[in-house]
XYZ file of C-alpha atoms in Angstrom:
360
model
C -30.244 56.308 -53.577
C -30.088 52.922 -55.011
C -28.129 51.075 -52.472
C -29.717 52.557 -49.458
C -32.722 51.555 -50.780
C -31.692 48.080 -51.726
C -30.290 47.457 -47.994
C -33.560 48.773 -46.503
C -35.596 46.208 -48.933
C -32.831 43.345 -47.837
C -32.492 43.714 -44.019
C -36.745 43.951 -44.133
C -36.890 40.807 -45.801
C -38.187 37.599 -43.597
C -35.524 35.122 -44.383
C -32.876 37.620 -43.471
C -34.857 38.017 -40.424
C -35.030 34.305 -39.790
C -31.515 33.586 -40.465
C -30.463 36.503 -37.860
C -32.607 34.784 -35.189
C -31.236 31.317 -36.009
C -27.492 32.496 -35.614
C -28.372 34.489 -32.784
C -29.824 30.928 -30.899
C -26.761 28.937 -31.853
C -24.587 31.219 -30.168
C -26.519 31.350 -26.965
C -27.027 27.438 -27.271
C -23.042 27.352 -27.434
C -22.837 29.340 -24.459
C -25.147 27.518 -22.569
C -23.297 24.629 -23.363
C -19.709 25.869 -22.498
C -21.228 27.260 -18.859
C -22.959 23.819 -18.132
C -19.415 22.320 -19.019
C -17.743 24.809 -16.355
C -20.356 24.346 -13.729
C -19.944 20.575 -14.039
C -16.201 21.079 -13.860
C -16.304 23.509 -10.820
C -14.848 21.778 -7.673
C -16.545 22.887 -4.246
C -15.711 22.175 -0.879
C -18.458 22.653 1.997
C -17.731 25.416 4.741
C -16.740 23.322 7.775
C -17.192 23.927 11.560
C -14.259 22.973 13.855
C -13.232 23.905 17.412
C -11.183 26.630 17.569
C -8.384 27.284 19.728
C -6.932 30.788 20.852
C -3.462 30.229 19.883
C -0.261 32.538 20.359
C 3.245 32.385 18.953
C 6.611 31.823 20.678
C 10.422 31.723 19.297
C 12.073 28.617 19.117
C 15.483 26.957 18.006
C 16.343 23.396 16.509
C 18.463 21.479 18.717
C 20.042 17.952 18.239
C 18.709 15.128 20.560
C 22.424 13.757 20.545
C 25.149 16.143 20.016
C 28.696 15.458 21.087
C 31.541 17.837 22.031
C 34.513 16.083 20.929
C 37.941 16.550 23.320
C 40.920 14.878 23.867
C 42.309 13.523 27.415
C 45.896 13.995 26.096
C 48.425 16.439 25.235
C 49.815 16.527 21.674
C 49.845 18.279 18.432
C 47.433 17.928 15.755
C 48.616 16.020 12.940
C 45.735 14.679 10.770
C 42.658 16.383 10.549
C 40.335 14.496 7.722
C 36.931 16.121 8.361
C 35.605 19.448 7.917
C 32.294 21.272 8.987
C 29.531 19.691 7.468
C 31.003 16.283 6.412
C 28.993 13.146 7.256
C 30.701 10.657 9.284
C 30.112 7.051 10.288
C 30.761 5.639 13.592
C 34.312 4.534 14.300
C 35.482 6.968 11.740
C 38.971 9.104 12.452
C 37.837 12.678 13.223
C 41.380 14.039 14.497
C 44.726 12.452 15.146
C 47.363 13.576 17.574
C 51.089 13.125 17.611
C 51.152 10.068 19.834
C 55.190 9.138 18.744
C 56.005 9.321 22.677
C 52.615 7.158 23.554
C 53.550 4.696 21.105
C 57.416 4.405 22.414
C 55.987 3.996 26.047
C 53.574 1.612 24.679
C 56.326 -0.574 23.083
C 58.874 -0.400 26.188
C 55.847 -1.568 28.351
C 55.069 -4.439 25.964
C 58.673 -5.083 26.368
C 58.783 -4.964 30.260
C 55.842 -7.365 30.576
C 57.705 -9.852 28.263
C 60.915 -10.004 30.584
C 58.652 -10.250 33.337
C 57.016 -13.359 32.076
C 60.406 -14.883 31.214
C 61.275 -13.987 34.896
C 57.864 -15.165 36.223
C 58.160 -18.828 34.040
C 61.741 -19.334 35.210
C 60.770 -18.958 39.079
C 57.793 -21.131 38.276
C 60.384 -24.145 36.783
C 62.521 -22.922 40.073
C 59.901 -23.577 42.270
C 59.129 -26.971 40.590
C 62.452 -28.260 40.758
C 62.507 -27.509 44.904
C 59.392 -28.987 45.416
C 60.711 -32.333 44.075
C 63.708 -31.659 46.129
C 62.278 -31.283 49.108
C 59.952 -34.651 48.483
C 63.119 -36.259 48.580
C 64.309 -34.583 51.724
C 67.594 -32.921 49.872
C 66.507 -29.571 50.914
C 65.183 -27.669 54.103
C 61.471 -26.125 54.093
C 63.031 -22.955 54.504
C 64.486 -23.384 50.595
C 61.531 -24.678 49.785
C 59.927 -21.367 51.147
C 62.445 -19.175 49.454
C 61.452 -20.647 46.173
C 58.019 -20.181 46.754
C 58.129 -16.725 47.637
C 60.296 -16.104 44.346
C 57.470 -17.522 42.200
C 54.820 -15.570 43.766
C 56.874 -12.147 43.473
C 57.612 -12.778 39.930
C 54.211 -13.529 39.277
C 53.224 -10.151 40.592
C 55.499 -8.599 39.314
C 54.185 -9.828 35.661
C 50.742 -8.856 36.743
C 52.179 -5.404 37.219
C 53.974 -5.158 33.864
C 51.025 -6.521 31.847
C 48.601 -4.277 33.283
C 51.270 -1.124 33.055
C 51.356 -2.148 29.503
C 47.860 -2.407 28.648
C 47.565 1.352 30.333
C 50.148 2.421 28.022
C 48.310 0.624 24.991
C 45.255 2.511 26.209
C 46.985 5.870 26.649
C 48.505 5.534 23.043
C 44.558 4.945 21.777
C 43.500 8.516 23.363
C 45.647 10.442 20.674
C 42.940 9.181 17.635
C 39.700 11.087 18.066
C 36.973 8.606 16.369
C 33.364 9.446 15.717
C 31.115 7.860 18.493
C 27.865 7.357 16.002
C 27.186 8.002 12.549
C 26.348 12.032 12.225
C 27.376 15.146 10.785
C 30.369 17.240 12.061
C 28.832 20.762 13.233
C 32.456 22.587 13.502
C 35.670 22.153 13.736
C 37.543 24.360 16.283
C 41.678 23.269 15.467
C 43.802 23.632 12.729
C 46.488 21.008 11.588
C 49.390 21.908 13.597
C 47.554 23.319 16.898
C 48.363 22.007 20.206
C 45.831 20.065 21.643
C 45.217 20.075 25.448
C 42.927 18.032 28.069
C 39.741 19.274 27.926
C 40.049 21.561 24.874
C 37.445 21.680 22.487
C 38.065 19.694 19.203
C 34.883 19.585 17.134
C 31.416 19.021 17.744
C 29.349 16.042 16.196
C 25.337 15.424 15.895
C 23.168 13.148 14.820
C 20.657 14.550 12.049
C 18.400 11.979 12.332
C 16.817 12.896 15.721
C 16.144 16.559 15.933
C 13.642 18.511 18.198
C 12.647 22.198 18.950
C 13.276 23.746 22.112
C 11.047 26.846 23.170
C 10.374 28.498 26.546
C 6.568 29.106 26.634
C 4.599 30.279 29.582
C 2.793 28.638 32.684
C -0.884 29.149 30.914
C 0.246 27.490 27.824
C 1.681 24.394 30.006
C -1.605 24.315 31.684
C -3.356 23.252 28.481
C -3.863 19.584 27.949
C -2.611 19.860 24.279
C -1.619 16.783 21.658
C 1.347 17.213 18.928
C -1.545 17.628 16.480
C -2.299 20.889 18.486
C 0.911 22.405 17.940
C 2.606 24.138 14.449
C 6.229 24.584 13.926
C 7.224 26.713 10.956
C 11.110 26.843 10.678
C 12.893 29.392 8.892
C 12.918 29.641 5.089
C 9.865 27.266 5.065
C 6.498 28.277 4.271
C 4.836 24.562 5.373
C 3.658 24.092 9.153
C 4.952 21.020 10.928
C 3.319 19.066 13.026
C 5.591 17.486 15.933
C 5.767 13.511 16.789
C 6.292 14.121 20.034
C 6.141 16.800 22.926
C 7.604 17.258 26.293
C 7.269 19.699 29.078
C 10.282 19.853 31.407
C 8.812 19.835 35.086
C 11.066 22.645 36.300
C 9.677 26.299 36.144
C 12.102 29.512 35.565
C 11.390 31.566 38.562
C 12.415 34.718 36.899
C 10.561 34.562 33.734
C 7.612 32.201 35.197
C 8.055 29.731 31.735
C 8.793 26.308 31.501
C 11.065 24.279 28.452
C 8.932 22.716 25.934
C 10.698 20.085 23.397
C 9.006 19.253 20.292
C 10.343 16.249 18.401
C 10.547 16.705 14.754
C 9.953 14.143 11.913
C 12.978 12.271 10.556
C 12.351 12.885 7.274
C 13.080 16.378 6.892
C 16.063 17.530 4.908
C 18.131 20.727 5.615
C 17.066 20.755 9.190
C 20.149 21.747 11.115
C 20.941 22.616 14.725
C 20.769 26.179 15.790
C 17.789 27.066 13.294
C 15.241 29.609 13.918
C 11.510 28.398 14.441
C 8.302 29.896 14.994
C 5.869 28.095 17.030
C 1.819 28.080 17.705
C 0.756 26.849 20.985
C -2.773 26.469 22.056
C -3.495 28.698 25.103
C -6.418 29.679 27.402
C -8.432 26.539 27.583
C -8.774 22.983 26.336
C -9.126 22.266 22.654
C -12.280 20.060 23.270
C -14.212 22.698 24.909
C -13.028 25.575 22.653
C -15.363 27.795 20.665
C -16.374 26.690 17.396
C -15.095 28.733 14.439
C -15.944 28.422 10.546
C -13.315 27.417 8.096
C -12.337 27.283 4.113
C -9.386 26.555 2.160
C -6.986 29.252 1.684
C -6.646 28.752 -1.882
C -10.779 29.631 -2.309
C -10.535 33.256 -0.979
C -10.651 36.207 -3.477
C -8.611 39.158 -2.802
C -9.245 42.148 -5.226
C -8.083 45.404 -3.903
C -10.579 46.218 -0.931
C -12.237 42.995 -1.366
C -11.996 40.073 0.269
C -14.471 37.344 -1.014
C -15.488 33.896 -1.848
C -17.262 32.158 -4.366
C -20.311 30.508 -3.042
C -22.061 27.623 -5.156
C -25.818 27.558 -4.626
C -28.100 24.572 -5.187
C -28.403 25.828 -8.915
C -24.930 25.401 -9.474
C -24.433 28.845 -9.755
C -21.177 30.737 -8.181
C -21.923 33.753 -6.483
C -19.196 36.359 -5.494
C -19.881 36.918 -1.700
C -17.857 39.197 0.412
C -16.361 37.675 3.758
C -14.418 38.620 6.975
C -11.061 36.673 7.672
C -9.501 35.701 10.936
C -6.675 33.646 11.589
C -5.093 31.517 9.038
C -4.392 27.623 10.561
C -2.144 25.920 8.280
C -3.976 25.541 4.603
C -7.499 26.509 6.173
C -8.583 30.289 6.875
C -10.922 31.200 9.637
C -14.084 33.064 8.335
C -15.854 35.457 10.955
C -18.708 36.750 8.732
C -20.049 35.843 5.417
C -20.748 32.336 4.797
C -22.802 29.617 6.808
C -21.730 26.312 8.012
C -22.470 23.492 5.076
C -22.330 26.451 2.319
C -20.156 24.931 -0.460
C -17.220 27.215 -1.878
C -15.531 27.060 -5.200
C -12.204 25.657 -4.716
C -10.859 27.309 -7.760
C -12.094 30.892 -7.607
C -10.661 31.583 -11.457
C -12.306 28.633 -12.792
C -15.689 29.926 -10.479
C -15.235 33.706 -12.506
C -15.626 31.965 -15.914
C -19.028 30.565 -15.233
C -21.989 32.847 -16.313
């Protein structure tokens, strides 16, 4: 009974009540200070109003602007294959070497025959000079001089023919070595050591990784839209980021069966890991010029809050207080998302919803 009486007297004391009130005020002041700091640190962005383009997605494929199928002009067994698929090669590097022993022997024989023809020509030239001297002194007849001149010209023609034949033999022997035409990457190798290469047979494929493009067949409705590279979005297989082409080109011919035209989109040169044959998804504007399209509201995708059935953003008023407001979203364009209802142009939304949720 004494303890209960003491506690009732203690908490009813004016001094204790004052202490409790002061403690509550200090806690409230600390919360207000922290709340103000959170409001000051809150990053906001305005709801933007921009031209909206009706877009459609199409499937495309990556291809190399420069891709060379290497073949041989001669027949021979593959005796050296120093590269494999995926290797980077330099211009002039040996890719395939064929058995060229017979060709080298033919080139050696041609060079020897050319030397023999040159010796015969030189001898005929000296003989022709002597006959000219004898003719000038009237020691021989005109007929003898003409025969010497004819022999010299025949030897000269024979030498030219032998030299041309030797050059052809050397050129022929060069066909047995397949070299890279430019700096590139070996896409695939279609032969192995010991295979017999025939004229026209595919040996390997080389492409230039510095110049890649995406090829897509799009309908005529898309081809009629006046679009710029910035209006096109490309998503490569395995990549989350959207790319913009550096250049686009419509081919003039239209496929009469599908009523589509080929569109070529040049990819940026600084990309890594992109290879020919890779799948790509292309988003193109359709249905009208982008300058005359309807306007839409956009907010960053990072500002959107999704909680179960709720889709909302934190709208920050003039007092700096964030308010969670439900919105209805449309298509995603890059790092922006279309807002159909819920916000107005010029309103500011919190870029970090988690930080906005801590503000009271």
